[in-house]
Short mmCIF file of C-alpha atoms in Angstrom, two decimals:
data_model
loop_
_atom_site.label_atom_id
_atom_site.label_comp_id
_atom_site.label_asym_id
_atom_site.label_seq_id
_atom_site.Cartn_x
_atom_site.Cartn_y
_atom_site.Cartn_z
CA MET K 1 0.00 0.00 0.00
CA ILE K 2 2.02 2.95 -1.28
CA ASP K 3 -0.77 5.42 -0.52
CA GLY K 4 -3.01 5.40 2.52
CA HIS K 5 -0.59 4.98 5.42
CA GLY K 6 -0.70 7.25 8.42
CA ASP K 7 1.94 9.91 9.02
CA ASP K 8 1.63 11.25 5.47
CA ILE K 9 3.01 14.56 6.69
CA PHE K 10 5.17 14.76 3.55
CA ARG K 11 2.03 15.72 1.60
CA TYR K 12 1.41 18.95 3.47
CA GLY K 13 4.63 20.94 3.44
CA GLY K 14 4.90 23.04 6.59
CA LYS K 15 1.17 23.09 7.36
CA ILE K 16 1.27 20.50 10.16
CA ARG K 17 1.83 21.75 13.72
CA ILE K 18 0.82 18.62 15.63
CA ASN K 19 1.03 15.10 14.21
CA PHE K 20 -1.49 12.66 15.71
CA SER K 21 -1.41 10.32 12.72
CA THR K 22 1.81 8.57 13.71
CA ASN K 23 1.62 6.03 16.54
CA ILE K 24 4.93 7.07 18.05
CA PRO K 25 5.68 10.12 20.26
CA GLN K 26 7.07 13.17 18.53
CA SER K 27 9.27 14.51 21.33
CA VAL K 28 12.63 12.70 21.40
CA ASP K 29 16.25 13.80 21.69
CA HIS K 30 18.36 12.26 18.93
CA SER K 31 21.41 14.46 19.52
CA GLY K 32 23.49 11.48 20.70
CA LEU K 33 22.63 9.50 17.58
CA LEU K 34 23.41 12.43 15.30
CA GLU K 35 26.76 12.98 17.01
CA HIS K 36 27.58 9.29 16.61
CA LEU K 37 26.76 9.36 12.90
CA SER K 38 28.87 12.48 12.42
CA LYS K 39 31.90 10.53 13.67
CA GLN K 40 31.50 7.67 11.21
CA GLY K 41 33.36 9.38 8.38
CA ASP K 42 31.88 9.42 4.90
CA ILE K 43 29.23 6.75 5.36
CA PHE K 44 27.62 7.67 2.04
CA ARG K 45 30.57 6.86 -0.22
CA ASN K 46 30.68 3.06 0.14
CA TYR K 47 28.11 0.30 -0.14
CA PRO K 48 26.67 -1.12 3.08
CA GLU K 49 27.09 -4.74 4.09
CA PRO K 50 25.16 -6.90 1.59
CA GLU K 51 23.46 -8.36 4.67
CA PRO K 52 23.29 -6.46 7.98
CA ARG K 53 25.04 -9.22 9.89
CA ARG K 54 26.56 -6.98 12.57
CA VAL K 55 23.13 -5.79 13.62
CA GLU K 56 21.75 -9.32 13.51
CA GLN K 57 24.53 -10.55 15.79
CA LYS K 58 24.04 -7.67 18.22
CA LEU K 59 20.30 -8.32 18.41
CA ALA K 60 20.94 -12.03 18.86
CA ASP K 61 23.22 -11.24 21.80
CA VAL K 62 20.59 -8.95 23.33
CA HIS K 63 17.87 -11.59 23.07
CA GLY K 64 20.06 -14.57 23.96
CA VAL K 65 19.51 -16.40 20.67
CA GLU K 66 21.69 -17.38 17.72
CA ALA K 67 22.25 -14.97 14.85
CA GLU K 68 20.61 -17.52 12.55
CA ASN K 69 17.35 -16.88 14.41
CA VAL K 70 17.37 -13.18 13.49
CA ILE K 71 16.86 -11.35 10.20
CA VAL K 72 17.21 -7.56 10.02
CA THR K 73 15.12 -5.84 7.37
CA ASN K 74 14.27 -2.47 5.86
CA GLY K 75 11.59 -1.81 8.45
CA ALA K 76 9.28 -4.53 9.74
CA THR K 77 7.34 -4.04 6.50
CA GLU K 78 10.09 -5.65 4.44
CA ALA K 79 9.92 -8.67 6.75
CA ILE K 80 6.18 -8.93 6.05
CA TYR K 81 6.74 -9.04 2.29
CA LEU K 82 9.67 -11.45 2.61
CA LEU K 83 7.53 -13.83 4.67
CA ALA K 84 4.67 -13.64 2.18
CA HIS K 85 7.16 -14.30 -0.63
CA ALA K 86 8.88 -17.17 1.18
CA PHE K 87 5.53 -18.89 1.68
CA ALA K 88 3.90 -17.83 -1.59
CA GLY K 89 0.56 -19.44 -2.37
CA SER K 90 -0.27 -20.15 1.27
CA ARG K 91 -3.72 -20.07 2.83
CA SER K 92 -3.49 -17.07 5.14
CA ALA K 93 -5.81 -15.82 7.86
CA ILE K 94 -5.64 -12.14 8.80
CA ILE K 95 -7.21 -10.98 12.05
CA SER K 96 -8.76 -7.66 11.14
CA PRO K 97 -9.11 -4.73 11.19
CA THR K 98 -5.35 -4.54 11.16
CA PHE K 99 -2.25 -3.25 9.36
CA ARG K 100 -3.01 -3.28 5.64
CA GLU K 101 0.42 -4.51 4.55
CA TYR K 102 -0.35 -8.12 5.57
CA GLN K 103 -3.20 -8.16 3.07
CA ASP K 104 -1.21 -6.44 0.34
CA ALA K 105 1.82 -8.69 0.79
CA CYS K 106 -0.34 -11.81 0.69
CA GLY K 107 -2.09 -10.55 -2.42
CA LEU K 108 1.22 -9.87 -4.15
CA PHE K 109 2.36 -13.45 -3.59
CA ASN K 110 -0.87 -15.25 -4.41
CA HIS K 111 -2.02 -16.19 -0.93
CA SER K 112 -5.60 -17.24 -0.43
CA VAL K 113 -6.71 -14.80 2.28
CA GLY K 114 -9.48 -15.21 4.83
CA PHE K 115 -10.36 -12.37 7.20
CA ILE K 116 -11.31 -13.33 10.74
CA ALA K 117 -12.29 -11.21 13.75
CA THR K 118 -10.75 -13.11 16.68
CA ILE K 119 -8.11 -15.73 17.44
CA ASN K 120 -10.96 -18.09 18.34
CA GLU K 121 -11.80 -18.31 14.62
CA ILE K 122 -8.42 -19.81 13.77
CA ARG K 123 -8.96 -23.32 12.45
CA LYS K 124 -7.33 -26.15 10.57
CA GLY K 125 -6.91 -25.38 6.89
CA PHE K 126 -4.90 -22.20 7.30
CA ASP K 127 -1.15 -22.29 6.63
CA MET K 128 -0.39 -18.89 8.15
CA VAL K 129 -2.00 -16.44 10.57
CA TRP K 130 -1.08 -12.73 10.58
CA LEU K 131 -1.68 -10.95 13.87
CA CYS K 132 -0.66 -7.51 15.14
CA ASN K 133 -0.05 -7.23 18.90
CA PRO K 134 -0.71 -4.49 20.03
CA ASN K 135 -3.05 -4.30 17.10
CA ASN K 136 -2.94 -1.37 14.71
CA PRO K 137 -5.39 0.45 14.55
CA THR K 138 -7.39 -0.73 17.60
CA GLY K 139 -4.61 -0.70 20.20
CA ILE K 140 -5.78 -4.04 21.62
CA VAL K 141 -3.30 -6.54 23.08
CA TYR K 142 -4.23 -10.22 22.97
CA ASP K 143 -4.16 -12.16 26.22
CA ARG K 144 -0.76 -13.84 26.26
CA SER K 145 -1.85 -17.18 27.72
CA GLU K 146 -4.84 -17.43 25.39
CA LEU K 147 -2.72 -16.59 22.36
CA LEU K 148 -0.14 -19.23 23.28
CA ARG K 149 -2.91 -21.78 23.80
CA VAL K 150 -4.20 -21.16 20.27
CA ILE K 151 -0.68 -21.32 18.82
CA ASP K 152 0.09 -24.58 20.62
CA ASN K 153 -3.22 -26.08 19.50
CA ASN K 154 -2.29 -25.36 15.87
CA PRO K 155 1.33 -26.55 15.46
CA ASP K 156 0.99 -26.82 11.65
CA ILE K 157 0.10 -23.14 11.27
CA LEU K 158 2.85 -20.51 11.08
CA PHE K 159 1.89 -17.52 13.24
CA ILE K 160 3.31 -14.13 12.22
CA ILE K 161 3.08 -12.03 15.38
CA ASP K 162 3.83 -8.39 14.65
CA GLN K 163 4.88 -6.77 17.92
CA ALA K 164 6.16 -3.52 16.43
CA TYR K 165 4.39 -1.55 19.17
CA MET K 166 5.29 -3.85 22.06
CA ALA K 167 7.23 -1.09 23.87
CA TYR K 168 3.97 0.88 24.12
CA SER K 169 1.86 -1.93 25.61
CA VAL K 170 0.61 -1.91 29.20
CA LYS K 171 -0.19 -5.63 28.95
CA ASP K 172 2.12 -8.62 28.61
CA VAL K 173 2.97 -9.54 25.03
CA LEU K 174 4.82 -12.59 23.77
CA SER K 175 8.49 -12.90 24.71
CA VAL K 176 11.42 -14.10 22.65
CA SER K 177 11.56 -17.19 24.87
CA ASP K 178 7.94 -17.92 23.89
CA VAL K 179 9.02 -17.81 20.25
CA MET K 180 12.15 -19.88 20.66
CA ALA K 181 10.25 -22.62 22.52
CA ARG K 182 8.15 -23.17 19.38
CA LYS K 183 8.81 -23.67 15.68
CA ASN K 184 5.59 -22.07 14.42
CA ILE K 185 6.04 -18.41 15.48
CA VAL K 186 7.83 -15.59 13.74
CA MET K 187 7.88 -12.41 15.81
CA LEU K 188 8.30 -9.05 14.08
CA HIS K 189 10.02 -6.14 15.83
CA SER K 190 10.52 -2.52 14.88
CA LEU K 191 13.54 -0.46 15.85
CA THR K 192 11.61 2.33 14.14
CA LYS K 193 8.98 2.24 16.88
CA ARG K 194 11.25 1.33 19.79
CA PHE K 195 13.68 4.18 19.15
CA ILE K 196 11.34 6.60 17.35
CA VAL K 197 13.30 6.67 14.08
CA PRO K 198 10.67 6.08 11.36
CA GLY K 199 12.79 7.76 8.71
CA LEU K 200 15.51 5.11 9.05
CA ARG K 201 13.34 2.07 8.19
CA ILE K 202 14.86 -0.76 10.21
CA GLY K 203 13.19 -3.75 11.82
CA TYR K 204 13.77 -7.44 12.37
CA ALA K 205 12.17 -10.83 12.78
CA ILE K 206 12.98 -13.65 15.18
CA GLY K 207 11.97 -17.26 14.72
CA ASP K 208 12.97 -20.84 14.11
CA GLU K 209 16.26 -21.10 12.19
CA ALA K 210 14.72 -23.04 9.29
CA VAL K 211 11.96 -20.45 8.83
CA ILE K 212 14.33 -17.49 9.09
CA SER K 213 16.72 -19.12 6.62
CA ARG K 214 13.89 -19.50 4.14
CA VAL K 215 12.95 -15.85 4.58
CA ARG K 216 16.57 -14.73 4.35
CA SER K 217 16.87 -16.36 0.92
CA MET K 218 14.28 -13.87 -0.38
CA ARG K 219 16.07 -10.72 0.84
CA ILE K 220 17.78 -8.61 -1.82
CA PRO K 221 21.39 -7.44 -1.25
CA TRP K 222 21.86 -4.07 0.45
CA SER K 223 18.24 -3.77 1.51
CA VAL K 224 19.36 -2.03 4.73
CA ASN K 225 21.46 1.07 4.15
CA THR K 226 24.61 2.15 5.97
CA VAL K 227 22.96 4.97 7.94
CA ALA K 228 20.32 2.58 9.24
CA ILE K 229 22.94 -0.04 10.13
CA GLU K 230 25.20 2.40 12.01
CA SER K 231 22.18 3.94 13.73
CA ALA K 232 20.89 0.54 14.82
CA LEU K 233 24.24 -0.43 16.32
CA TYR K 234 24.30 2.82 18.31
CA LEU K 235 20.65 2.64 19.40
CA ILE K 236 20.87 -0.95 20.62
CA ASP K 237 23.94 -0.08 22.70
CA ASN K 238 22.21 3.00 24.09
CA ALA K 239 18.73 1.60 24.62
CA SER K 240 18.60 2.86 28.20
CA HIS K 241 18.66 6.43 26.88
CA TYR K 242 15.45 5.80 24.97
CA ARG K 243 12.93 5.16 27.70
CA ILE K 244 9.30 4.76 26.62
CA ASP K 245 6.87 5.24 29.51
CA ALA K 246 4.06 2.99 28.26
CA CYS K 247 1.95 3.55 31.37
CA GLU K 248 2.08 7.33 31.10
CA LEU K 249 1.35 7.24 27.36
CA HIS K 250 -1.57 4.88 27.97
CA ALA K 251 -2.90 7.11 30.74
CA GLU K 252 -2.77 10.09 28.40
CA ALA K 253 -4.50 8.07 25.67
CA THR K 254 -7.21 7.10 28.15
CA ARG K 255 -7.74 10.74 29.12
CA LEU K 256 -7.87 11.72 25.45
CA ALA K 257 -10.40 8.95 24.74
CA GLU K 258 -12.66 10.12 27.56
CA MET K 259 -12.58 13.69 26.28
CA MET K 260 -13.43 12.48 22.79
CA ARG K 261 -16.38 10.47 24.12
CA SER K 262 -17.63 13.52 25.99
CA ILE K 263 -18.16 15.35 22.69
CA GLY K 264 -20.08 12.50 21.10
CA LEU K 265 -17.43 10.40 19.38
CA LYS K 266 -17.39 6.61 19.59
CA VAL K 267 -13.97 5.55 20.87
CA CYS K 268 -12.58 2.03 21.34
CA ASP K 269 -10.70 0.99 24.47
CA THR K 270 -6.95 0.60 24.01
CA ASP K 271 -4.04 -1.17 25.69
CA CYS K 272 -1.39 1.22 24.39
CA ASN K 273 -0.93 4.83 23.28
CA PHE K 274 -3.17 5.07 20.21
CA ILE K 275 -6.93 4.90 19.84
CA LEU K 276 -9.49 4.19 17.16
CA ALA K 277 -12.48 6.52 16.96
CA GLN K 278 -15.62 6.84 14.84
CA LEU K 279 -17.52 9.94 13.80
CA PRO K 280 -21.33 9.93 14.17
CA ASP K 281 -21.67 11.34 10.66
CA ARG K 282 -19.55 12.80 7.83
CA THR K 283 -16.25 11.19 6.95
CA ALA K 284 -12.80 10.92 8.44
CA ALA K 285 -11.38 12.30 5.18
CA GLU K 286 -13.46 15.46 5.62
CA LEU K 287 -12.35 15.81 9.24
CA LYS K 288 -8.71 15.24 8.32
CA ASP K 289 -8.76 17.96 5.65
CA TRP K 290 -10.56 20.39 7.95
CA LEU K 291 -8.11 19.85 10.83
CA ILE K 292 -5.14 20.39 8.50
CA ASP K 293 -6.56 23.55 6.95
CA ASN K 294 -7.85 25.14 10.14
CA HIS K 295 -5.54 23.90 12.91
CA GLY K 296 -2.47 22.31 11.34
CA ILE K 297 -3.39 18.99 12.99
CA LEU K 298 -2.86 15.66 11.23
CA ILE K 299 -4.91 12.54 12.04
CA ARG K 300 -5.02 9.08 10.45
CA ASP K 301 -7.99 8.47 8.17
CA ALA K 302 -8.62 4.80 9.01
CA SER K 303 -11.21 4.11 6.32
CA ASN K 304 -8.83 1.89 4.31
CA PHE K 305 -8.44 -0.70 7.07
CA GLU K 306 -10.33 -3.88 6.19
CA GLY K 307 -13.62 -3.91 8.12
CA LEU K 308 -13.73 -0.21 9.02
CA THR K 309 -15.85 2.55 7.54
CA SER K 310 -15.34 5.99 6.06
CA ARG K 311 -16.11 7.46 9.51
CA HIS K 312 -13.20 5.81 11.35
CA PHE K 313 -10.00 7.62 12.28
CA ARG K 314 -7.02 6.94 14.55
CA VAL K 315 -4.99 9.24 16.77
CA ALA K 316 -2.05 8.64 19.09
CA ALA K 317 -1.76 10.52 22.37
CA GLN K 318 0.87 13.25 22.40
CA SER K 319 1.57 15.79 25.16
CA ARG K 320 -1.23 17.00 27.44
CA ASN K 321 -1.34 20.43 25.80
CA GLU K 322 -1.31 18.95 22.30
CA ASN K 323 -4.15 16.61 23.21
CA ILE K 324 -6.18 19.53 24.52
CA ASN K 325 -5.56 21.33 21.22
CA LEU K 326 -7.00 18.33 19.40
CA ILE K 327 -10.07 18.21 21.65
CA ASN K 328 -10.76 21.93 21.19
CA ALA K 329 -10.49 21.51 17.42
CA LEU K 330 -12.83 18.49 17.51
CA LYS K 331 -15.34 20.48 19.58
CA GLU K 332 -15.26 23.21 16.96
CA TRP K 333 -15.77 20.65 14.18
CA THR K 334 -18.68 19.11 16.08
CA LEU K 335 -20.41 22.48 16.45
CA LEU K 336 -19.90 23.29 12.78
CA SER K 337 -21.26 19.87 11.78
CA ARG K 338 -24.59 20.31 13.53
#
């Protein structure tokens, strides 16, 4: 899906003051990373490693697994497409509404796709299950013990568990040890989300060595650039400097949700920092354009998620003052819409 993602701030020049369309916080100090990169010499002149093995080894050391269990990719999205390619023609179940790239990747590689609403609908006959945890756009985290029960009851199904937003969850998600104890899980991670570096595009997957080897065979040379590689090495070593307070972000999201409900919007509960909302009338596209033009605020039109409507939109909690700005703008929109 080239068009239709959130955080399409590039479309609007300098019009955006507050970005609620991205699911990651906007206030972060990257001065240490920038200083590190400035000391790397001319990192643009030479090709990167054909495969980002240094990062894979460092991540393996962090997680206590072998490097063969890890594949680093150009964002978690590349891992999604590599998995769909590696298992082309599979019968895939997608728990929706969810991240659109699972559907698009499966379509590109001739999967037969079935959309289901809950993990309880998983059944024999599927080869793969694609599941986002916390789920984008709903913010829901699946109960860990229930999810593992379903996975263990279906050993012939490969479960792709996308935990890109795990650092923002207030509930327990699956652990690497959960993955390594089984051969039918591939867990997706996002350094983009963990370290708030979406412009770098770097993620990784962990799973059984045979599965990861099959996926690795689909990766093109130099898919991860030198800046991303050097940044990842620095960020992993300095993870303690990048603290994400999931509880505080969730508390702010909960406050924002309550304020949105108070002005007549339907808002889903969430287990992380972003929330899915629904307008009583008119469309999310109309609201998005109006917020940009009148307040410089960007939201995520969620109408292109499978199973949602033209009235759905998603926002991620930002600072208290920024959230109040959003609420005041929504109040104004509500009055004008009457």
